[in-house]
Coordinates of C-alpha atoms and ligand atoms in Angstrom, one line a residue:
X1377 CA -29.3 -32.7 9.5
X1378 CA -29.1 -29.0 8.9
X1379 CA -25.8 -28.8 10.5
X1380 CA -24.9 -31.5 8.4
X1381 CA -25.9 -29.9 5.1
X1382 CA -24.1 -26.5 6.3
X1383 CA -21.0 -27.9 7.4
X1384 CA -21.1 -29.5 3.8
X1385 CA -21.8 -26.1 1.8
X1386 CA -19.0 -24.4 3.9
X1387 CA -16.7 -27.6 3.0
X1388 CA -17.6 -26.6 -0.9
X1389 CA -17.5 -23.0 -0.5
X1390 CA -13.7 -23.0 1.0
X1391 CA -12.7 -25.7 -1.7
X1392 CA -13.8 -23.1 -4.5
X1393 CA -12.2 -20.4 -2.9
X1394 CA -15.2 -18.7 -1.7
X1395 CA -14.1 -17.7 1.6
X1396 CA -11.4 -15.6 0.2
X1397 CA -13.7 -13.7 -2.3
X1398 CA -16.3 -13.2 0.9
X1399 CA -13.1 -12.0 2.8
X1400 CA -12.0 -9.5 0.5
X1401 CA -15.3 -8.7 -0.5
X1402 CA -16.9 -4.9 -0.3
X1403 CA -20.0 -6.6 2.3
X1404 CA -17.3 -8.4 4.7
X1405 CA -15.6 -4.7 5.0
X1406 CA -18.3 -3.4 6.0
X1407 CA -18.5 -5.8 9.1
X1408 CA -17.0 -7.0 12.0
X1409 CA -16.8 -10.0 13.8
X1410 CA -16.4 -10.4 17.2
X1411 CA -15.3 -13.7 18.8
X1412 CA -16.2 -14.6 22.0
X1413 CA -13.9 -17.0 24.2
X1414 CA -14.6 -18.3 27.5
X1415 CA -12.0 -20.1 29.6
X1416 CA -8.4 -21.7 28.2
X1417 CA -7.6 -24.7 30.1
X1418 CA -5.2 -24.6 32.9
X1419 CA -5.7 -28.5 33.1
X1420 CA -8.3 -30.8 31.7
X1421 CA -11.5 -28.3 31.8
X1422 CA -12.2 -28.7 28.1
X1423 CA -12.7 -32.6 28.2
X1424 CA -15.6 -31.5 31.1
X1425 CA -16.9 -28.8 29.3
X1426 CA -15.8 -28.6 25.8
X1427 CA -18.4 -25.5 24.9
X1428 CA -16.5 -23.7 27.2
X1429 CA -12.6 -24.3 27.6
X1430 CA -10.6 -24.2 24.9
X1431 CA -6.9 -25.7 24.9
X1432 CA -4.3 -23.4 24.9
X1433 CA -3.1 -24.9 21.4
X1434 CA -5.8 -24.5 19.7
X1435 CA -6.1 -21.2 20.6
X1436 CA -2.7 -20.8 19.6
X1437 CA -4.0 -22.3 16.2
X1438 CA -6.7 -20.0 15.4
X1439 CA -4.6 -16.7 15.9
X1440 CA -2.3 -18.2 14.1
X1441 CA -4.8 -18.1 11.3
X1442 CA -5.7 -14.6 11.6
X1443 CA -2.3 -13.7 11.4
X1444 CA -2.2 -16.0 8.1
X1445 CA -5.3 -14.8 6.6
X1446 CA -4.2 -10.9 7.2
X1447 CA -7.1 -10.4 9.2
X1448 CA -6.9 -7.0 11.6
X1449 CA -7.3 -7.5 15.1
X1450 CA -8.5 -4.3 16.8
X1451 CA -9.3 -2.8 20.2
X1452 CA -13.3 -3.3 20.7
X1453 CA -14.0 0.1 21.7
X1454 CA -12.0 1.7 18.5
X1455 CA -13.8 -0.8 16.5
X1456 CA -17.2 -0.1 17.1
X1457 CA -16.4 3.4 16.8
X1458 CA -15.3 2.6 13.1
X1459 CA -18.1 0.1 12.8
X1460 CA -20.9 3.2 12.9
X1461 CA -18.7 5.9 10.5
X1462 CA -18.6 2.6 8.1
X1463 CA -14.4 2.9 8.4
X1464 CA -13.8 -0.6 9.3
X1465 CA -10.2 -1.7 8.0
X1466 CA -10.8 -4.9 5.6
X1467 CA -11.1 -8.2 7.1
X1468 CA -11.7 -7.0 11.0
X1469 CA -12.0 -8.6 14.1
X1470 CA -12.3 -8.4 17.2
X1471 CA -11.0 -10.7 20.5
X1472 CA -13.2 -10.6 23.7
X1473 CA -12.9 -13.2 26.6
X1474 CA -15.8 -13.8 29.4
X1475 CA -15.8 -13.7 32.5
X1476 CA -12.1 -13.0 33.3
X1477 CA -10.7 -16.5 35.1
X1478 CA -7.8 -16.7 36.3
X1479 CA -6.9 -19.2 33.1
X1480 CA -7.2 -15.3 31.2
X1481 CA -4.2 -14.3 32.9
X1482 CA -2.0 -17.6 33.1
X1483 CA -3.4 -18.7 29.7
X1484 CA -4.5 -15.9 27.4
X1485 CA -2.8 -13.4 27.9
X1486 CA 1.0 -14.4 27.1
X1487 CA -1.1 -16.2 23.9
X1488 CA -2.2 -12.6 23.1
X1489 CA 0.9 -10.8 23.9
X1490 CA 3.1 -13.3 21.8
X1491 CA 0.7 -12.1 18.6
X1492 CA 0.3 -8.4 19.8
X1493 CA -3.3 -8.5 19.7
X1494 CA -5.7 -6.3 22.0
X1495 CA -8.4 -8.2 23.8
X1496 CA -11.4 -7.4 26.0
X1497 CA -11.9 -9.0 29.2
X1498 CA -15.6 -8.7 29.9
X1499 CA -14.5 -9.2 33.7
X1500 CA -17.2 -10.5 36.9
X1501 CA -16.7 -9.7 39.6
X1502 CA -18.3 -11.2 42.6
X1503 CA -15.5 -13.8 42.6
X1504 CA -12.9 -12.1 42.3
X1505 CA -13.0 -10.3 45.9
X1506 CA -13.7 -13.4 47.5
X1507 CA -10.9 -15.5 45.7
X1508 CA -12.9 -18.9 45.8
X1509 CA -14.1 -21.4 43.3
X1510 CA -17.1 -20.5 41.6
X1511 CA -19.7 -22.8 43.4
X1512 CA -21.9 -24.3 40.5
X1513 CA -19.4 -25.0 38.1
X1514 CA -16.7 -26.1 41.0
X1515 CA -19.6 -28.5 42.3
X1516 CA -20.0 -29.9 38.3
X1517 CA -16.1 -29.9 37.7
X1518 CA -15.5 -31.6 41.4
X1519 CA -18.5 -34.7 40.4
X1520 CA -17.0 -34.7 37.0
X1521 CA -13.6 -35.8 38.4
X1522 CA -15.2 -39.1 40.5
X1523 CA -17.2 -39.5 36.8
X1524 CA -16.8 -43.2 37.3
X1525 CA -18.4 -43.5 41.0
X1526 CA -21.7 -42.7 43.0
X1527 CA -21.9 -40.6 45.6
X1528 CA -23.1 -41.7 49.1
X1529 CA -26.1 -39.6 50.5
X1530 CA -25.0 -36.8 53.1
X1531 CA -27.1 -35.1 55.2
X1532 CA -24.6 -32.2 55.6
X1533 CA -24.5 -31.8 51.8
X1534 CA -28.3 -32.0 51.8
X1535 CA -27.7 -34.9 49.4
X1536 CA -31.2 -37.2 50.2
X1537 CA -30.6 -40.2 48.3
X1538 CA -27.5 -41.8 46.2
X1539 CA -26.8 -40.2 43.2
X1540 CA -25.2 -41.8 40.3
X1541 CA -22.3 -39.9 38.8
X1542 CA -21.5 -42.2 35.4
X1543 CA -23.8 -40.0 33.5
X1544 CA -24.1 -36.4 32.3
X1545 CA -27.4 -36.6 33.9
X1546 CA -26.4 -37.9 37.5
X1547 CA -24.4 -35.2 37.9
X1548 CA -26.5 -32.5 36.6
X1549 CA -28.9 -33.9 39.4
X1550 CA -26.2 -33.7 42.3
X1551 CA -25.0 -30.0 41.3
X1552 CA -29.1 -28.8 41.1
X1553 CA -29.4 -30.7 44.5
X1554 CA -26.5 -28.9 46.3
X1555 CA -27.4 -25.2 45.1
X1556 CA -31.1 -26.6 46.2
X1557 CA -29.5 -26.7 49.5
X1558 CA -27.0 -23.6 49.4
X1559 CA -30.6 -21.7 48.4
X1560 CA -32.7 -23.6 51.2
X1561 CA -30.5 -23.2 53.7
X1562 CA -29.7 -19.6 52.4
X1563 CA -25.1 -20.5 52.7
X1564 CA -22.9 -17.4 52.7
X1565 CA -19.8 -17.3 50.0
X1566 CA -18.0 -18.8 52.7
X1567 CA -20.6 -21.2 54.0
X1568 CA -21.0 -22.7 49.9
X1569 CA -16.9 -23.1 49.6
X1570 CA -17.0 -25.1 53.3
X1571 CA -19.5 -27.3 51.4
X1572 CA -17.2 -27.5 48.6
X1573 CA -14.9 -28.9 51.0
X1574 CA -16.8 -31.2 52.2
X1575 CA -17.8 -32.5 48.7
X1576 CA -14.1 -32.5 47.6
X1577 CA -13.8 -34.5 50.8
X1578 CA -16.6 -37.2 50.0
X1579 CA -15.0 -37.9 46.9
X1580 CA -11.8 -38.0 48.1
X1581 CA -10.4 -35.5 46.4
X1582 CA -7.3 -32.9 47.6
X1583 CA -9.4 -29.6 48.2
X1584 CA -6.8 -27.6 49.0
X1585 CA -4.5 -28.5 46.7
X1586 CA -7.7 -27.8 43.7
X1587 CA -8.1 -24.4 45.3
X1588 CA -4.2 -23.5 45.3
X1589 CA -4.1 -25.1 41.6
X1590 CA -7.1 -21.6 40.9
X1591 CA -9.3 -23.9 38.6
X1592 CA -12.9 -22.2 38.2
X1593 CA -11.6 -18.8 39.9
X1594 CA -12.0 -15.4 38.8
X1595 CA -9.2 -13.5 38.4
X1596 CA -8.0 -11.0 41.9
X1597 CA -7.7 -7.4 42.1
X1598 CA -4.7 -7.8 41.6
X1599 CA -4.5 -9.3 38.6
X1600 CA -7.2 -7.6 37.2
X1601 CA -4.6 -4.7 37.5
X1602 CA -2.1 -5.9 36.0
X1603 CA -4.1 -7.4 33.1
X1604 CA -4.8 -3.5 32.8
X1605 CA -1.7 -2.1 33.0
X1606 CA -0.5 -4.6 30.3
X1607 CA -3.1 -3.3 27.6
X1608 CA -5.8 -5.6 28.1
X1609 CA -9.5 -3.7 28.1
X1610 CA -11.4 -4.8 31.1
X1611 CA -15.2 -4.0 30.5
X1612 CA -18.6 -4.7 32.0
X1613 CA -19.9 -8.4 32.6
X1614 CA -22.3 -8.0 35.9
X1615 CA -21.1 -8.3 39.4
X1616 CA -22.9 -11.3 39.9
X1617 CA -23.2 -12.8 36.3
X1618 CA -27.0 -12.0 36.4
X1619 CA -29.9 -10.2 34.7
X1620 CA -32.0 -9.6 37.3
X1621 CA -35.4 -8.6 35.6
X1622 CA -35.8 -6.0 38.2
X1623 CA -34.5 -2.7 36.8
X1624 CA -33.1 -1.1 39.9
X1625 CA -31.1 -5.0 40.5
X1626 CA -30.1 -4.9 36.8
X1627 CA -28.4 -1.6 37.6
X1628 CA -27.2 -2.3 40.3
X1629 CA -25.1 -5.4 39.0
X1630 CA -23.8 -2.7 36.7
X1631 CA -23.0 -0.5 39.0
X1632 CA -21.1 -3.0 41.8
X1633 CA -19.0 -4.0 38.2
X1634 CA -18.0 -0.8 37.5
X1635 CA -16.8 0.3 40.9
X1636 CA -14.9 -2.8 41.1
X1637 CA -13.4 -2.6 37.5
X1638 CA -12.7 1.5 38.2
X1639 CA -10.5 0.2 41.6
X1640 CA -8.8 -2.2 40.1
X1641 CA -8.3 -1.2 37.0
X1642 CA -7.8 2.7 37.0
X1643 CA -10.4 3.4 34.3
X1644 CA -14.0 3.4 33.3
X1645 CA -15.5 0.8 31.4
X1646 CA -18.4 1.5 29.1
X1647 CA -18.6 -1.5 27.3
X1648 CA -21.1 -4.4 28.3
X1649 CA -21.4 -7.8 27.7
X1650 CA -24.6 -10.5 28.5
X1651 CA -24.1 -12.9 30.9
X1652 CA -24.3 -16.0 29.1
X1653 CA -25.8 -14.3 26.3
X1654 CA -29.2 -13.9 28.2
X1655 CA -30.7 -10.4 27.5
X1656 CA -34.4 -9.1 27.3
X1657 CA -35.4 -5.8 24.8
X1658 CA -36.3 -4.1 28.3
X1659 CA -32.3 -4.2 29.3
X1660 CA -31.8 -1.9 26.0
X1661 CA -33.0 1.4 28.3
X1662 CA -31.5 0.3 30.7
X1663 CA -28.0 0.4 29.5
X1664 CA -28.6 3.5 28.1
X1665 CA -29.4 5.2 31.3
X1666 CA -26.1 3.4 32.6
X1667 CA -24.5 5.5 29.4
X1668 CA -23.1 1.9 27.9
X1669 CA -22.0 2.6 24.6
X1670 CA -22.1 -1.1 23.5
X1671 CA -23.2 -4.7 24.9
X1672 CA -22.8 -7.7 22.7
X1673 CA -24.9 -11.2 22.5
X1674 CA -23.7 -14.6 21.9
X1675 CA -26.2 -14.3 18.7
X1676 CA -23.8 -15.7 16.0
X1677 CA -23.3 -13.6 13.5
X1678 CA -21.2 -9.8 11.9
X1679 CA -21.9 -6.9 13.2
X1680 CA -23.2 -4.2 10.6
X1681 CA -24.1 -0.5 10.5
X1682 CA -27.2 -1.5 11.2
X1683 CA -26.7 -3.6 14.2
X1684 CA -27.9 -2.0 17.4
X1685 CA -25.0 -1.4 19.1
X1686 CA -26.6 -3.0 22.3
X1687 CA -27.5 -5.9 20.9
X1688 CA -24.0 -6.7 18.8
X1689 CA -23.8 -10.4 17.7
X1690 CA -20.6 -12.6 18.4
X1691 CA -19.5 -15.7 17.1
X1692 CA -18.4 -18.5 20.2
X1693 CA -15.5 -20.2 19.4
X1694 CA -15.3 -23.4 20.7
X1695 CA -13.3 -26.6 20.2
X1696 CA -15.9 -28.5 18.9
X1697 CA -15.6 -25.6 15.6
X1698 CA -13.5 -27.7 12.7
X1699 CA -10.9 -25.2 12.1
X1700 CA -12.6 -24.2 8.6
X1701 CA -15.9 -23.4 10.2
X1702 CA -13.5 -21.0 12.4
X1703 CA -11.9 -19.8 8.9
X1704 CA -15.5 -19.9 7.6
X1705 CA -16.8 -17.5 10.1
X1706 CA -13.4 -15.1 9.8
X1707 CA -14.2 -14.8 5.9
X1708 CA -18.0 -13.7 6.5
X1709 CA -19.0 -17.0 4.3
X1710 CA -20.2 -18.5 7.9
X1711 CA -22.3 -15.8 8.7
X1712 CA -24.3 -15.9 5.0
X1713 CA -24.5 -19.6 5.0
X1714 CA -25.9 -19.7 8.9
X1715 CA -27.7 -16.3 8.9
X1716 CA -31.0 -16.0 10.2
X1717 CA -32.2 -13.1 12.3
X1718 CA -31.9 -13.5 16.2
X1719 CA -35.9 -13.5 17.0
X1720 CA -34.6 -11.6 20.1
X1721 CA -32.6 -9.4 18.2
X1722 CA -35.3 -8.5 15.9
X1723 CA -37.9 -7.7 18.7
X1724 CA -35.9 -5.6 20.2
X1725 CA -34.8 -3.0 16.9
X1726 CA -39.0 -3.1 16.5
X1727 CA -39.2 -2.0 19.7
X1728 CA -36.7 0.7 19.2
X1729 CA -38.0 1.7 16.1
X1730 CA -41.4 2.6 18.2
X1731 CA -40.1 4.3 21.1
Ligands
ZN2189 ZN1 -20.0 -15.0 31.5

């Protein structure tokens, strides 16, 4: 209902020509907003998970409108710089991609370099030395593909009792009971893709042929390099894609990133980014110590002067955004019609504001 009634007022707001007055307005230059993309489809990944893959067309489409709309696309690290001295460049933005597939480099990237617009790659790592599927969402992506079977119980899979893979929920239950198993039985990297296998198998489905097509793979050292040496930022994202709670794990996910990033990559990164957006006030310190000089949230919203510059908000595209929320969001109208303060978010500058 509420989304109803705000994707109504942003309807009126762009028909009155409210977006471009918010755009060009004295509040919007003082903020930035950063997107946040996850994966472009190399195949069909957005009709499994359409909160996550975006086509490569529509992508396509919303730079397209930045370029229309004048906006400035800059460098993240340059634009929180400018963010803080309050020297922003009207109508900024800035482009940052998660997790650093493989799709980033077959995808994005000649997307990017056909506009000439700087991205950050907040880049994991794990994956990327092993050069595998990623397990969970492989497992999900692999079920999804037999969406109109069930799948036979297998004691090597761990998989007790039929499970029913027409519904969302079937599925869900299959994945959570093969990483039940891959945690019970305690599977190596190597052990968990063998299972993969063996699932791909079951289903009748070509597993070599998925893993040499790099669906759900991080990008390679390699790659990562060359991403680099092409002008793309590659920044912090865990090793692991975790939080651990445990501050000596926590920095220690930062610290396996950075090495990685530093070898493949040639420089430094000091830039963070929350794995799926999960972060705890206690992490703030943390970063510090690690001498982070930003980390953003998936909180929707512009970042401001007076936005911790660990906790920065980001707006997630996705293709389920009608391409005038997108526009709505560019102007700044998005953020004053949705705005309401992250209850994270606003713990954490209290707590700040005490120690
Ligand atoms: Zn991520």
């Amino acid at each position: 209902m509420l989304r109803t009634m705000k994707l109504s007022a942003l309807r009126l707001l762009k028909n009155s020509g409210a977006f471009a007055r918010v755009r060009d307005s004295r509040w919007r230059r003082q903020r930035l907003l950063i997107l946040c993309y996850h994966g472009v489809s190399l195949e069909d990944e957005h009709e499994w998970r359409s909160k996550l893959y975006i086509p490569p067309e529509i992508l396509r489409e919303r730079f397209e409108t930045l370029r229309q709309g004048g906006y400035q696309v800059l460098p993240l690290g340059e634009a929180v710089e400018r963010l803080y001295k309050n020297e922003l460049p009207p109508r900024s933005v800035v482009l940052t991609f998660d997790d650093g597939g493989y799709d980033f480099y077959r995808q994005a990237s000649p997307i990017l370099r056909e506009f000439a617009y700087p991205a950050t790659v907040y880049q994991t790592t794990y994956y990327s030395d092993y050069a595998r599927p990623i397990f969970g969402v492989a497992a999900s992506y692999l079920l999804w593909k037999r969406r109109d079977g069930l799948l036979q119980p297998s004691p090597v899979l761990g998989l007790r009792e039929r499970m029913d893979l027409r519904s969302e929920q079937g599925r869900k239950q299959a994945v959570a009971a093969l990483e039940q198993f891959c945690l019970h039985e305690n599977l190596t990297g190597y052990q968990k893709n063998d299972l993969l296998e063996r699932l791909a198998q079951l289903l009748g489905l070509d597993y070599s042929a998925f893993v040499a097509r790099r669906l759900l793979q991080i990008m390679r050292p390699e790659e990562i390099a060359e991403m680099a040496r092409a002008g793309f930022d590659i920044q912090l994202h865990t090793h692991r894609h975790r939080t651990p709670l445990d501050e000596t794990l926590f920095r220690k996910e930062i610290t396996d990133n950075r090495q990685r990033i530093v070898e493949a990559s040639g420089r430094t990164p000091t830039h963070f980014c929350y794995p799926s957006g999960h972060y705890e006030t206690m992490f703030v310190p943390w970063l510090e110590m690690e001498g982070i000089a930003s980390a953003t949230t998936c909180d929707p919203a512009l970042a401001s002067p007076q936005s911790h510059p660990l906790l920065l908000p980001r707006f997630v595209d996705t293709m389920m955004q009608p391409l005038y929320v997108f526009e709505a969001w560019l102007s700044g109208a998005g953020h004053l019609v949705s705005a309401r303060r992250p209850a994270a978010a606003a713990r954490a500058s209290e707590q700040t504001a005490v120690s």
